[in-house]
Amino acid sequence: MESFVYKDPKAPIEDRVKDLLSRMTLKEKVAQMAQIDRHVASPYYLRDLAVGSVLSVGGSSPFENALSSDWADMVDAFQKIALQSRLGIPIIYGADAVHGNNNVYGATIFPHNVGLGASRDVDLTRRISVATALEVRASGIHYTFAPCVAICKDPRWGRCYESFSEDTSIVRKMTSSVIGLQGQPPEGHSHGYPFVGGRNKVIACAKHFVGDGGTDKGKNEGNTLLSYEDLERIHMAPYLDCIALGVSTVMASYSSWNGDRLHGHQYLLTEVLKNKLGFKGFVITDWEGLGRLGQPQGSNYRQCVSSAVNAGIDMVMVGRKYKEFLEDLLFLAESGEIPISRVNDAVERILRVKFVAGLFEHPFSDRSLLDLVGCKAHRELGREAVRKSLVLLKNGKDPSKPFLPLDKKAKKILVAGSHADDLGYQCGGWTITWLGLGGRITIGTTILEAVQKAVGEKTEVIYEKYPSAETLARQDFSFAIVAVGEEPYAESTGDNPDLLIPFNGTDLICSVADRIPTLAIMISGRPLVLEARLLEKIEAFVAAWLPGTEVEGITDVIFGDHDFEGRLPVTWFREEKQLPINHGDTSYDPLFPFGFGLTYKKENSRD
């Protein structure tokens, strides 16, 4: 009887990879290099062609408000079909779980990365990633497109909130998220080799390689104009840490470096990432990233496939061109335009990650994890993260007379603003849907609800989203809490050249502060324009970033149960014409400097 080494869990992984690769047809190899959307994951593609991976693009779920158990049912059904393929190779199912398992109704939604960068708490970031991995695996998903290790140099960038900081050293420390997602590699682990430490861990993805946060004028998918030395020092450095920690995959950036798109950049993807940095996992495209290659050059899609795969792309998130991709890649491999050695290298890397992740032994979801989804411990962790991420920028018109902490036993409080009672706005983009939504999109607590829970029984809380003149004329409010900020957005939809507070937020804050002592809370993925009149009128100002579902962390701090700990992870500019502005610039005149953050102890915190 023939021995199937690749089916032996005790055999060395490289022997399993080599054995399985030797049994595959070219058509099967090509299929392994495709990641298709769940909408087209039919038995033909899963069983007959044996595609390598399936994803939910931009929050695409089994159905509206699907729970983790529903997701697990869907993924397991796809996996069952995939295992019926000739060689029984399991699929990897991927999703953008970038601040918790954010696509899934009822999951814990943690602060976006910019908030974690404000916390400076490396262990907190790791623990959040541990919790995220558990909630992701409970839904049957094996792979998250996280962490984003971009260095955001310009808040006009629509992905600013996905970056931990403008400071490379902070982002490097926050690569502890790789350990949380995948597990801690053992001592002596081979450098660059992927590592996934068991069924409760997920395959991680360092993204977007490389320079995505440094594009000219902060344009998403734009052009990063830097020398190689600066690209390496500023933007590439976090990848060194991720690779040392065994990150399994790296995603190429939509953006360009000095005019050349990363998805077709052989020097950076192969010579640098794979050869110089020693990365042995697989390189994946971004969604429909190959199509971007043809835009400025006018190339046809087959030329784009050839350019990307020959440059070092291993797995392709194909999007709508899934049929064309499979046909073109097979043609290019058969014709020799893409050498069979390049195809084999790509497939070896994909299979290596599948074996490392234990998918051959444990291809299906672990239903015992379902009770952990949105559990009390995870929500308390989210609350802790919110507390630690808040940055206090002003506390009292007179520094000797601080306005915060607020009195829980105040007689009457006004709560107002576009973001005071909107769970979706708190969570931002990449929550339930790709762009995010306003309203009661999942399970969580709004700022209004958190205030109502925090105050004493005799305190009256009055809520008006946009207070009337009659309300503002009343003389019996002890203080007002006004929450304003951005609507949810993601990627290019978030590119913003002026960065004004939406919904006439400045006017709203000023109208309230003219009559009532006011705490303003900003819910945003980045610094926004703070006009002088706003800062003059308000008593206190808190940057809360995009805190997610557990905003009782805000009331924990503003009512004094905990002190402020957060420090600005990015520079807060005075006006748009200063941008880009980063600490270390020769001319540096910010409204609030990088690292600034007040505490009740009246100390300014600096990095």
Coordinates of C-alpha atoms in Angstrom, one line a residue:
M1 CA 0.0 0.0 0.0
E2 CA 1.3 3.4 -1.0
S3 CA 2.4 5.6 1.9
F4 CA 1.0 9.2 2.0
V5 CA 3.6 11.1 3.9
Y6 CA 1.6 14.3 3.7
K7 CA -1.2 12.7 5.7
D8 CA 1.1 11.7 8.5
P9 CA 0.9 14.3 11.3
K10 CA 4.1 12.9 12.8
A11 CA 6.2 13.5 9.7
P12 CA 8.3 16.6 9.4
I13 CA 6.4 19.5 7.8
E14 CA 8.8 20.0 5.0
D15 CA 8.6 16.3 4.1
R16 CA 4.8 16.6 4.1
V17 CA 5.0 19.6 1.8
K18 CA 7.3 17.9 -0.6
D19 CA 5.3 14.8 -0.7
L20 CA 2.0 16.6 -1.4
L21 CA 3.5 18.9 -4.0
S22 CA 4.8 15.9 -5.9
R23 CA 1.3 14.4 -6.2
M24 CA -0.3 17.6 -7.5
T25 CA -1.1 18.4 -11.1
L26 CA -0.3 21.8 -12.5
K27 CA -4.0 22.6 -12.5
E28 CA -4.3 21.7 -8.8
K29 CA -1.2 23.9 -8.0
V30 CA -2.7 26.8 -9.8
A31 CA -5.9 26.4 -7.9
Q32 CA -4.1 26.5 -4.6
M33 CA -2.9 30.0 -5.5
A34 CA -6.4 31.3 -5.7
Q35 CA -8.4 32.8 -2.8
I36 CA -12.0 33.2 -3.9
D37 CA -15.0 35.0 -2.3
R38 CA -17.5 32.9 -0.5
H39 CA -20.3 33.9 -2.9
V40 CA -18.6 31.8 -5.7
A41 CA -17.3 29.0 -3.5
S42 CA -19.2 26.2 -5.3
P43 CA -18.4 22.5 -5.3
Y44 CA -16.7 23.0 -8.7
Y45 CA -14.1 25.3 -7.2
L46 CA -13.8 23.7 -3.9
R47 CA -13.9 20.0 -4.8
D48 CA -13.1 19.7 -8.5
L49 CA -10.5 22.4 -8.8
A50 CA -9.4 22.4 -5.1
V51 CA -8.8 26.2 -4.7
G52 CA -6.6 27.1 -1.8
S53 CA -8.6 29.6 0.1
V54 CA -12.0 31.3 0.5
L55 CA -12.7 34.6 2.2
S56 CA -15.5 36.9 3.3
V57 CA -14.7 40.2 1.6
G58 CA -15.5 43.4 3.5
G59 CA -17.7 41.8 6.2
S60 CA -19.6 39.5 3.8
S61 CA -21.6 37.2 6.1
P62 CA -23.8 34.2 5.8
F63 CA -26.8 36.4 6.4
E64 CA -27.7 39.5 8.3
N65 CA -26.9 39.4 12.0
A66 CA -25.4 35.9 11.6
L67 CA -23.9 34.6 14.8
S68 CA -20.6 32.8 15.3
S69 CA -22.3 29.5 15.1
D70 CA -23.8 30.4 11.7
W71 CA -20.4 31.4 10.5
A72 CA -19.0 28.1 11.7
D73 CA -21.8 26.2 9.9
M74 CA -20.9 28.0 6.7
V75 CA -17.1 27.6 6.9
D76 CA -17.4 23.9 7.9
A77 CA -19.7 23.3 4.9
F78 CA -17.2 24.7 2.6
Q79 CA -14.4 22.7 4.2
K80 CA -16.4 19.5 4.0
I81 CA -16.6 20.0 0.2
A82 CA -12.9 20.9 -0.1
L83 CA -11.9 17.7 1.7
Q84 CA -13.7 15.7 -1.0
S85 CA -11.1 16.9 -3.6
R86 CA -8.7 14.4 -5.1
L87 CA -6.0 15.0 -2.5
G88 CA -8.2 16.2 0.3
I89 CA -6.4 19.5 0.8
P90 CA -8.2 21.8 3.3
I91 CA -9.0 25.4 2.5
I92 CA -7.9 28.4 4.5
Y93 CA -10.9 30.6 5.3
G94 CA -9.9 34.2 5.7
A95 CA -11.6 37.4 7.0
D96 CA -10.7 40.9 8.1
A97 CA -10.8 40.5 11.9
V98 CA -8.9 43.7 12.6
H99 CA -10.3 44.8 15.9
G100 CA -11.9 41.7 17.3
N101 CA -13.9 39.4 15.1
N102 CA -15.6 42.5 13.8
N103 CA -17.6 40.9 11.0
V104 CA -19.7 38.8 13.3
Y105 CA -22.8 40.0 15.2
G106 CA -22.3 39.7 19.0
A107 CA -18.5 39.5 18.9
T108 CA -16.4 41.8 21.1
I109 CA -15.4 44.9 19.2
F110 CA -12.1 46.3 20.5
P111 CA -10.6 49.7 19.8
H112 CA -9.0 50.2 16.4
N113 CA -5.2 50.2 16.3
V114 CA -4.8 54.0 16.7
G115 CA -6.4 53.7 20.2
L116 CA -4.1 50.8 21.1
G117 CA -1.2 52.9 20.0
A118 CA -2.4 55.6 22.3
S119 CA -2.3 53.1 25.2
R120 CA 1.3 52.2 24.5
D121 CA 0.4 48.9 26.2
V122 CA 2.2 46.0 24.5
D123 CA 0.7 43.3 26.7
L124 CA -2.8 44.7 26.3
T125 CA -2.4 44.5 22.5
R126 CA -1.3 40.9 22.8
R127 CA -4.2 40.0 25.1
I128 CA -6.7 41.5 22.7
S129 CA -5.2 39.5 19.9
V130 CA -5.5 36.3 22.1
A131 CA -9.2 37.1 22.6
T132 CA -9.7 37.9 18.9
A133 CA -8.1 34.6 17.9
L134 CA -10.5 32.7 20.1
E135 CA -13.6 34.5 18.8
V136 CA -12.3 34.1 15.2
R137 CA -11.8 30.4 15.6
A138 CA -15.2 30.0 17.2
S139 CA -16.7 31.2 13.9
G140 CA -14.7 28.6 12.0
I141 CA -12.3 31.1 10.4
H142 CA -8.6 30.2 10.2
Y143 CA -7.0 33.3 8.9
T144 CA -7.3 37.0 9.8
F145 CA -5.8 39.8 7.6
A146 CA -4.1 41.4 10.6
P147 CA -2.1 43.1 12.0
C148 CA -1.7 46.3 10.0
V149 CA 1.8 47.5 10.8
A150 CA 1.6 50.6 8.7
I151 CA 3.3 53.8 9.9
C152 CA 0.8 56.6 9.4
K153 CA 2.6 59.7 8.4
D154 CA -0.5 61.7 7.3
P155 CA -4.0 61.7 9.0
R156 CA -5.6 62.5 5.6
W157 CA -5.0 58.8 4.9
G158 CA -8.3 56.9 5.0
R159 CA -6.7 54.0 6.9
C160 CA -5.0 56.2 9.6
Y161 CA -7.0 54.4 12.3
E162 CA -5.6 51.0 11.2
S163 CA -2.1 52.3 12.2
F164 CA -0.8 52.1 15.7
S165 CA 1.3 55.3 15.3
E166 CA 3.3 57.6 13.2
D167 CA 6.3 56.4 15.2
T168 CA 8.0 53.3 13.9
S169 CA 9.3 52.2 17.4
I170 CA 5.7 52.1 18.8
V171 CA 4.4 50.1 15.8
R172 CA 7.3 47.7 16.2
K173 CA 6.4 47.1 19.9
M174 CA 2.7 46.5 18.9
T175 CA 3.7 43.6 16.7
S176 CA 3.0 41.7 19.9
S177 CA -0.4 41.2 18.3
V178 CA 1.3 38.5 16.1
I179 CA 2.0 36.5 19.3
G180 CA -1.5 36.9 20.5
L181 CA -3.0 35.7 17.2
Q182 CA -0.6 32.9 16.4
G183 CA 1.0 32.1 19.7
Q184 CA 4.5 32.4 21.0
P185 CA 7.1 30.6 18.9
P186 CA 9.2 28.2 20.9
E187 CA 12.9 28.9 21.7
G188 CA 15.0 28.0 18.7
H189 CA 12.2 28.6 16.2
S190 CA 13.7 29.0 12.7
H191 CA 13.8 32.6 11.6
G192 CA 11.1 33.5 9.1
Y193 CA 9.4 30.1 9.4
P194 CA 5.6 30.4 9.9
F195 CA 4.2 29.5 13.3
V196 CA 0.7 28.8 14.5
G197 CA 0.5 27.4 18.0
G198 CA -2.7 25.2 18.1
R199 CA -6.4 25.1 17.3
N200 CA -7.1 28.2 19.4
K201 CA -4.8 30.4 17.2
V202 CA -5.2 31.9 13.8
I203 CA -3.0 32.5 10.8
A204 CA -1.9 36.2 10.9
C205 CA -1.0 38.6 8.1
A206 CA 1.4 41.5 8.4
K207 CA 0.1 44.3 6.0
H208 CA 0.5 46.2 3.8
F209 CA 3.9 45.6 2.5
V210 CA 5.3 48.3 2.3
G211 CA 5.0 52.0 2.8
D212 CA 1.2 52.2 2.7
G213 CA 1.1 54.8 5.5
G214 CA 3.6 57.1 3.9
T215 CA 2.0 58.0 0.6
D216 CA 2.1 61.5 -0.9
K217 CA -0.6 63.7 0.8
G218 CA -2.0 60.6 2.6
K219 CA -3.7 59.3 -0.5
N220 CA -4.9 55.7 -0.2
E221 CA -3.3 53.4 -2.8
G222 CA -1.0 56.3 -3.5
N223 CA 2.7 56.7 -4.1
T224 CA 5.3 56.7 -1.3
L225 CA 8.3 58.8 -2.3
L226 CA 11.3 57.7 -0.3
S227 CA 14.8 56.4 -0.6
Y228 CA 15.2 52.7 0.0
E229 CA 17.1 53.5 3.2
D230 CA 14.2 55.5 4.6
L231 CA 11.6 53.0 3.4
E232 CA 13.6 50.3 5.2
R233 CA 14.1 52.4 8.4
I234 CA 10.6 53.8 8.7
H235 CA 8.1 51.5 7.0
M236 CA 9.8 48.1 6.7
A237 CA 11.2 47.8 10.3
P238 CA 8.0 46.3 11.8
Y239 CA 8.0 43.5 9.3
L240 CA 11.4 42.4 10.7
D241 CA 9.7 41.8 14.1
C242 CA 6.6 40.1 12.6
I243 CA 8.9 37.7 10.6
A244 CA 11.0 37.0 13.7
L245 CA 7.7 36.2 15.5
G246 CA 6.7 33.6 12.9
V247 CA 4.0 35.6 11.0
S248 CA 2.6 33.2 8.5
T249 CA 1.6 35.6 5.7
V250 CA 2.3 39.1 4.4
M251 CA -0.1 41.1 2.3
A252 CA 1.2 43.3 -0.5
S253 CA 0.1 47.0 -0.5
Y254 CA -2.1 48.6 -3.2
S255 CA 0.3 51.5 -3.0
S256 CA 3.4 52.3 -5.0
W257 CA 7.0 53.0 -4.1
N258 CA 8.5 55.7 -6.2
G259 CA 6.0 55.1 -8.9
D260 CA 6.1 51.3 -9.0
R261 CA 3.2 49.3 -7.6
L262 CA 4.0 46.9 -4.8
H263 CA 1.9 44.1 -6.3
G264 CA 4.4 43.8 -9.1
H265 CA 7.5 44.7 -7.3
Q266 CA 9.9 41.8 -7.6
Y267 CA 12.8 43.6 -5.8
L268 CA 10.7 44.3 -2.7
L269 CA 8.6 41.1 -2.6
T270 CA 11.2 38.6 -3.6
E271 CA 14.7 40.0 -3.2
V272 CA 14.0 41.9 0.0
L273 CA 11.0 40.3 1.8
K274 CA 11.7 36.6 0.9
N275 CA 15.5 36.6 0.3
K276 CA 16.9 39.3 2.5
L277 CA 14.4 39.2 5.4
G278 CA 14.0 35.4 5.2
F279 CA 10.2 35.2 5.1
K280 CA 9.1 31.6 4.4
G281 CA 5.3 32.0 4.7
F282 CA 3.2 33.1 1.7
V283 CA 2.6 36.6 0.2
I284 CA -1.0 37.4 -0.6
T285 CA -2.5 40.2 -2.7
D286 CA -5.0 42.7 -1.4
W287 CA -8.6 42.4 -2.8
E288 CA -8.4 42.5 -6.6
G289 CA -4.9 43.9 -6.3
L290 CA -3.8 42.5 -9.6
G291 CA -6.3 44.6 -11.4
R292 CA -4.6 47.7 -10.0
L293 CA -1.4 46.8 -11.9
G294 CA -3.1 47.3 -15.2
Q295 CA -4.5 50.7 -14.5
P296 CA -1.6 53.1 -15.2
Q297 CA 0.2 50.8 -17.6
G298 CA -2.8 49.7 -19.6
S299 CA -1.8 46.1 -19.3
N300 CA -4.4 43.3 -19.8
Y301 CA -5.2 41.0 -16.9
R302 CA -3.0 38.2 -18.1
Q303 CA 0.0 40.5 -18.1
C304 CA -1.0 41.6 -14.6
V305 CA -1.1 37.9 -13.4
S306 CA 2.3 37.3 -14.9
S307 CA 3.8 40.5 -13.4
A308 CA 2.5 39.8 -9.9
V309 CA 3.3 36.1 -9.7
N310 CA 6.7 36.5 -11.2
A311 CA 7.3 39.3 -8.7
G312 CA 6.7 37.0 -5.8
I313 CA 2.9 36.9 -5.1
D314 CA 2.0 33.5 -3.9
M315 CA -1.8 33.7 -3.3
V316 CA -4.2 35.9 -5.1
M317 CA -7.3 37.4 -3.6
V318 CA -9.0 37.3 -7.0
G319 CA -12.3 39.0 -6.5
R320 CA -14.6 39.1 -9.6
K321 CA -11.9 37.8 -12.0
Y322 CA -11.7 34.4 -10.4
K323 CA -12.4 32.5 -13.7
E324 CA -10.0 34.6 -15.7
F325 CA -7.3 34.3 -13.1
L326 CA -7.4 30.5 -13.0
E327 CA -7.4 30.3 -16.8
D328 CA -4.6 32.9 -17.2
L329 CA -2.3 31.5 -14.5
L330 CA -2.7 28.0 -16.0
F331 CA -1.9 29.3 -19.5
L332 CA 1.1 31.3 -18.2
A333 CA 2.5 28.3 -16.3
E334 CA 2.0 25.9 -19.2
S335 CA 3.6 28.4 -21.6
G336 CA 6.6 28.9 -19.3
E337 CA 6.0 32.6 -19.0
I338 CA 5.7 31.9 -15.3
P339 CA 8.3 29.3 -14.5
I340 CA 7.1 26.1 -12.9
S341 CA 9.7 26.7 -10.2
R342 CA 7.9 29.9 -9.3
V343 CA 4.5 28.1 -9.1
N344 CA 6.1 25.3 -7.0
D345 CA 7.6 27.9 -4.6
A346 CA 4.2 29.6 -4.2
V347 CA 2.4 26.3 -3.5
E348 CA 5.1 25.1 -1.1
R349 CA 4.6 28.3 0.9
I350 CA 0.8 27.9 0.9
L351 CA 1.0 24.2 1.9
R352 CA 3.6 25.0 4.6
V353 CA 1.2 27.4 6.3
K354 CA -1.7 24.9 6.1
F355 CA 0.4 22.2 7.7
V356 CA 1.8 24.6 10.3
A357 CA -1.7 25.7 11.2
G358 CA -2.8 22.1 11.7
L359 CA -5.6 22.3 9.1
F360 CA -5.0 18.7 7.9
E361 CA -5.5 17.4 11.4
H362 CA -8.2 19.9 12.5
P363 CA -10.0 21.3 9.4
F364 CA -13.3 22.1 11.2
S365 CA -14.4 24.6 13.8
D366 CA -14.2 23.9 17.5
R367 CA -17.7 24.5 18.8
S368 CA -16.5 24.5 22.4
L369 CA -15.2 28.0 21.8
L370 CA -18.6 29.5 21.0
D371 CA -19.3 30.4 24.6
L372 CA -16.3 32.7 24.5
V373 CA -17.8 35.0 21.8
G374 CA -18.7 38.3 23.4
C375 CA -18.1 36.8 26.9
K376 CA -17.8 38.9 30.0
A377 CA -14.0 38.5 30.2
H378 CA -13.5 39.7 26.6
R379 CA -15.8 42.7 27.1
E380 CA -14.0 43.6 30.3
L381 CA -10.8 43.4 28.2
G382 CA -12.3 45.8 25.7
R383 CA -13.3 48.1 28.5
E384 CA -9.8 48.1 29.8
A385 CA -8.5 48.9 26.4
V386 CA -10.9 51.9 26.1
R387 CA -9.7 53.2 29.4
K388 CA -6.1 53.0 28.5
S389 CA -6.5 54.5 25.0
L390 CA -8.2 57.8 26.0
V391 CA -6.1 60.9 25.6
L392 CA -6.9 63.9 27.8
L393 CA -6.0 67.1 25.8
K394 CA -7.6 69.7 28.0
N395 CA -8.8 69.7 31.6
G396 CA -10.2 73.1 32.8
K397 CA -9.9 76.6 31.5
D398 CA -7.6 77.3 34.5
P399 CA -5.0 74.5 34.9
S400 CA -5.2 75.0 38.7
K401 CA -8.9 74.2 38.6
P402 CA -9.4 70.9 36.7
F403 CA -12.9 70.2 35.3
L404 CA -12.5 66.4 35.4
P405 CA -13.3 64.0 37.0
L406 CA -17.0 64.6 36.7
D407 CA -19.3 64.2 39.7
K408 CA -21.4 61.0 39.5
K409 CA -23.9 62.6 41.9
A410 CA -24.5 65.7 39.8
K411 CA -28.2 66.7 39.8
K412 CA -28.7 67.0 36.1
I413 CA -26.5 66.2 33.1
L414 CA -27.0 67.0 29.4
V415 CA -25.7 64.4 27.0
A416 CA -25.6 65.5 23.3
G417 CA -23.9 65.0 20.0
S418 CA -24.0 62.9 16.9
H419 CA -21.9 60.2 18.6
A420 CA -23.5 60.1 22.0
D421 CA -25.9 57.3 21.3
D422 CA -24.6 55.5 18.2
L423 CA -22.9 52.2 18.6
G424 CA -21.9 51.9 14.9
Y425 CA -20.2 55.3 15.0
Q426 CA -18.1 54.2 18.0
C427 CA -16.9 51.1 16.2
G428 CA -16.0 52.8 12.9
G429 CA -15.1 51.0 9.7
W430 CA -14.5 47.2 9.4
T431 CA -17.4 46.5 11.7
I432 CA -20.2 44.2 10.5
T433 CA -19.7 45.7 7.1
W434 CA -16.7 46.9 5.2
L435 CA -17.3 50.6 5.5
G436 CA -19.2 50.3 8.9
L437 CA -22.6 51.6 9.7
G438 CA -24.4 53.9 12.1
G439 CA -26.9 52.6 14.6
R440 CA -27.4 49.5 16.7
I441 CA -25.3 47.3 14.5
T442 CA -24.3 44.7 17.1
I443 CA -24.3 44.1 20.9
G444 CA -22.6 46.8 22.9
T445 CA -23.0 50.0 25.0
T446 CA -23.3 53.6 23.8
I447 CA -21.8 56.6 25.5
L448 CA -25.2 57.7 26.6
E449 CA -25.9 54.2 28.1
A450 CA -22.5 54.2 29.8
V451 CA -23.3 57.6 31.4
Q452 CA -26.7 56.4 32.6
K453 CA -25.1 53.3 34.2
A454 CA -22.3 55.3 35.8
V455 CA -24.2 58.1 37.6
G456 CA -26.1 58.0 40.8
E457 CA -29.7 57.0 41.1
K458 CA -30.8 60.6 41.8
T459 CA -28.9 62.1 38.8
E460 CA -31.1 63.0 35.9
V461 CA -29.6 62.4 32.5
I462 CA -31.2 64.4 29.6
Y463 CA -30.3 63.3 26.1
E464 CA -30.8 65.4 23.0
K465 CA -28.7 64.6 19.9
Y466 CA -28.9 68.3 18.9
P467 CA -30.1 70.3 21.9
S468 CA -32.9 72.8 21.3
A469 CA -32.5 76.5 22.2
E470 CA -35.1 75.8 25.0
T471 CA -32.9 73.1 26.5
L472 CA -29.8 75.1 26.3
A473 CA -31.5 78.0 28.0
R474 CA -32.1 76.0 31.1
Q475 CA -30.0 76.9 34.1
D476 CA -30.1 73.6 36.0
F477 CA -27.5 71.5 34.2
S478 CA -24.4 70.7 36.2
F479 CA -22.4 70.0 33.0
A480 CA -22.8 68.6 29.5
I481 CA -21.1 65.7 27.7
V482 CA -21.0 66.3 24.0
A483 CA -19.7 63.5 21.8
V484 CA -18.9 64.3 18.1
G485 CA -16.8 62.7 15.4
E486 CA -16.5 61.0 12.1
E487 CA -18.9 58.7 10.3
P488 CA -17.6 55.2 9.7
Y489 CA -15.4 54.7 6.6
A490 CA -12.7 52.4 5.3
E491 CA -9.8 52.7 2.8
S492 CA -10.2 55.3 0.1
T493 CA -13.7 56.4 1.2
G494 CA -11.9 57.8 4.3
D495 CA -9.4 59.9 2.5
N496 CA -10.1 63.4 3.7
P497 CA -8.2 66.6 2.6
D498 CA -9.7 69.0 5.1
L499 CA -10.4 66.9 8.3
L500 CA -13.2 69.1 9.6
I501 CA -15.5 67.7 12.3
P502 CA -18.6 66.3 10.5
F503 CA -22.2 67.1 11.3
N504 CA -21.3 70.7 12.2
G505 CA -19.6 69.3 15.3
T506 CA -17.7 72.4 16.1
D507 CA -20.8 74.6 16.0
L508 CA -22.7 72.1 18.2
I509 CA -20.0 71.9 20.8
C510 CA -19.7 75.7 20.9
S511 CA -23.4 76.2 21.2
V512 CA -23.6 73.9 24.2
A513 CA -20.4 75.3 25.8
D514 CA -21.7 78.8 25.5
R515 CA -24.4 77.9 28.1
I516 CA -23.2 74.9 30.0
P517 CA -19.8 73.7 31.3
T518 CA -18.8 71.1 28.6
L519 CA -16.7 68.0 28.2
A520 CA -16.2 67.3 24.5
I521 CA -15.4 63.7 23.5
M522 CA -14.0 63.1 20.0
I523 CA -14.8 59.8 18.3
S524 CA -12.5 59.6 15.3
G525 CA -9.9 57.5 13.6
R526 CA -7.4 60.4 13.6
P527 CA -6.9 64.0 14.7
L528 CA -9.4 66.5 13.2
V529 CA -9.3 70.3 13.0
L530 CA -9.9 71.9 16.5
E531 CA -10.8 75.5 16.0
A532 CA -9.5 78.0 18.6
R533 CA -13.1 79.0 19.5
L534 CA -13.9 75.4 20.4
L535 CA -10.9 74.9 22.6
E536 CA -11.6 78.3 24.3
K537 CA -15.2 77.5 25.1
I538 CA -15.0 73.9 26.4
E539 CA -13.9 72.9 29.8
A540 CA -12.3 69.6 28.8
F541 CA -11.5 67.6 25.7
V542 CA -10.9 63.8 25.3
A543 CA -9.8 62.0 22.2
A544 CA -11.5 58.6 22.4
W545 CA -10.5 57.4 18.9
L546 CA -12.8 54.5 17.7
P547 CA -13.4 52.6 21.0
G548 CA -15.7 49.8 19.9
T549 CA -18.5 48.3 21.9
E550 CA -17.2 48.7 25.4
V551 CA -17.4 52.4 26.1
E552 CA -18.0 52.0 29.8
G553 CA -14.2 52.4 29.7
I554 CA -14.9 56.1 28.9
T555 CA -17.1 56.6 32.0
D556 CA -14.7 54.7 34.1
V557 CA -12.2 57.5 33.5
I558 CA -14.2 60.7 33.1
F559 CA -15.9 60.0 36.4
G560 CA -12.6 59.3 38.1
D561 CA -12.6 55.6 38.9
H562 CA -9.5 55.4 36.8
D563 CA -6.9 58.0 35.6
F564 CA -6.1 58.9 32.0
E565 CA -3.2 56.9 30.6
G566 CA -3.3 57.5 26.9
R567 CA -0.7 59.6 25.0
L568 CA -1.1 60.8 21.4
P569 CA 0.2 58.2 19.0
V570 CA 0.2 60.8 16.2
T571 CA 0.8 64.5 16.1
W572 CA -2.3 66.7 16.4
F573 CA -1.9 69.4 13.8
R574 CA -3.1 73.0 14.0
E575 CA -4.4 73.4 10.5
E576 CA -4.5 71.3 7.3
K577 CA -1.8 73.2 5.5
Q578 CA 0.8 71.9 8.0
L579 CA 0.3 68.3 6.9
P580 CA 2.1 66.1 6.9
I581 CA 3.6 66.9 10.3
N582 CA 5.4 64.4 12.4
H583 CA 7.6 64.5 15.5
G584 CA 11.2 64.9 14.6
D585 CA 10.4 67.3 11.8
T586 CA 12.8 70.2 11.6
S587 CA 9.9 72.6 11.7
Y588 CA 7.4 71.2 14.3
D589 CA 4.6 73.4 15.6
P590 CA 1.7 71.2 16.5
L591 CA -1.5 72.0 18.3
F592 CA -0.7 69.0 20.6
P593 CA 2.7 67.2 20.2
F594 CA 3.1 63.5 19.7
G595 CA 3.2 61.8 23.1
F596 CA 1.1 64.5 24.8
G597 CA -1.6 63.4 27.3
L598 CA -2.8 64.9 30.6
T599 CA -3.6 63.0 33.7
Y600 CA -5.4 63.8 36.9
K601 CA -2.0 64.1 38.5
K602 CA -1.5 67.1 36.2
E603 CA 1.5 65.5 34.5
N604 CA 2.1 65.8 30.8
S605 CA 3.2 62.5 29.3
R606 CA 5.7 62.5 26.6
D607 CA 7.6 59.7 24.7

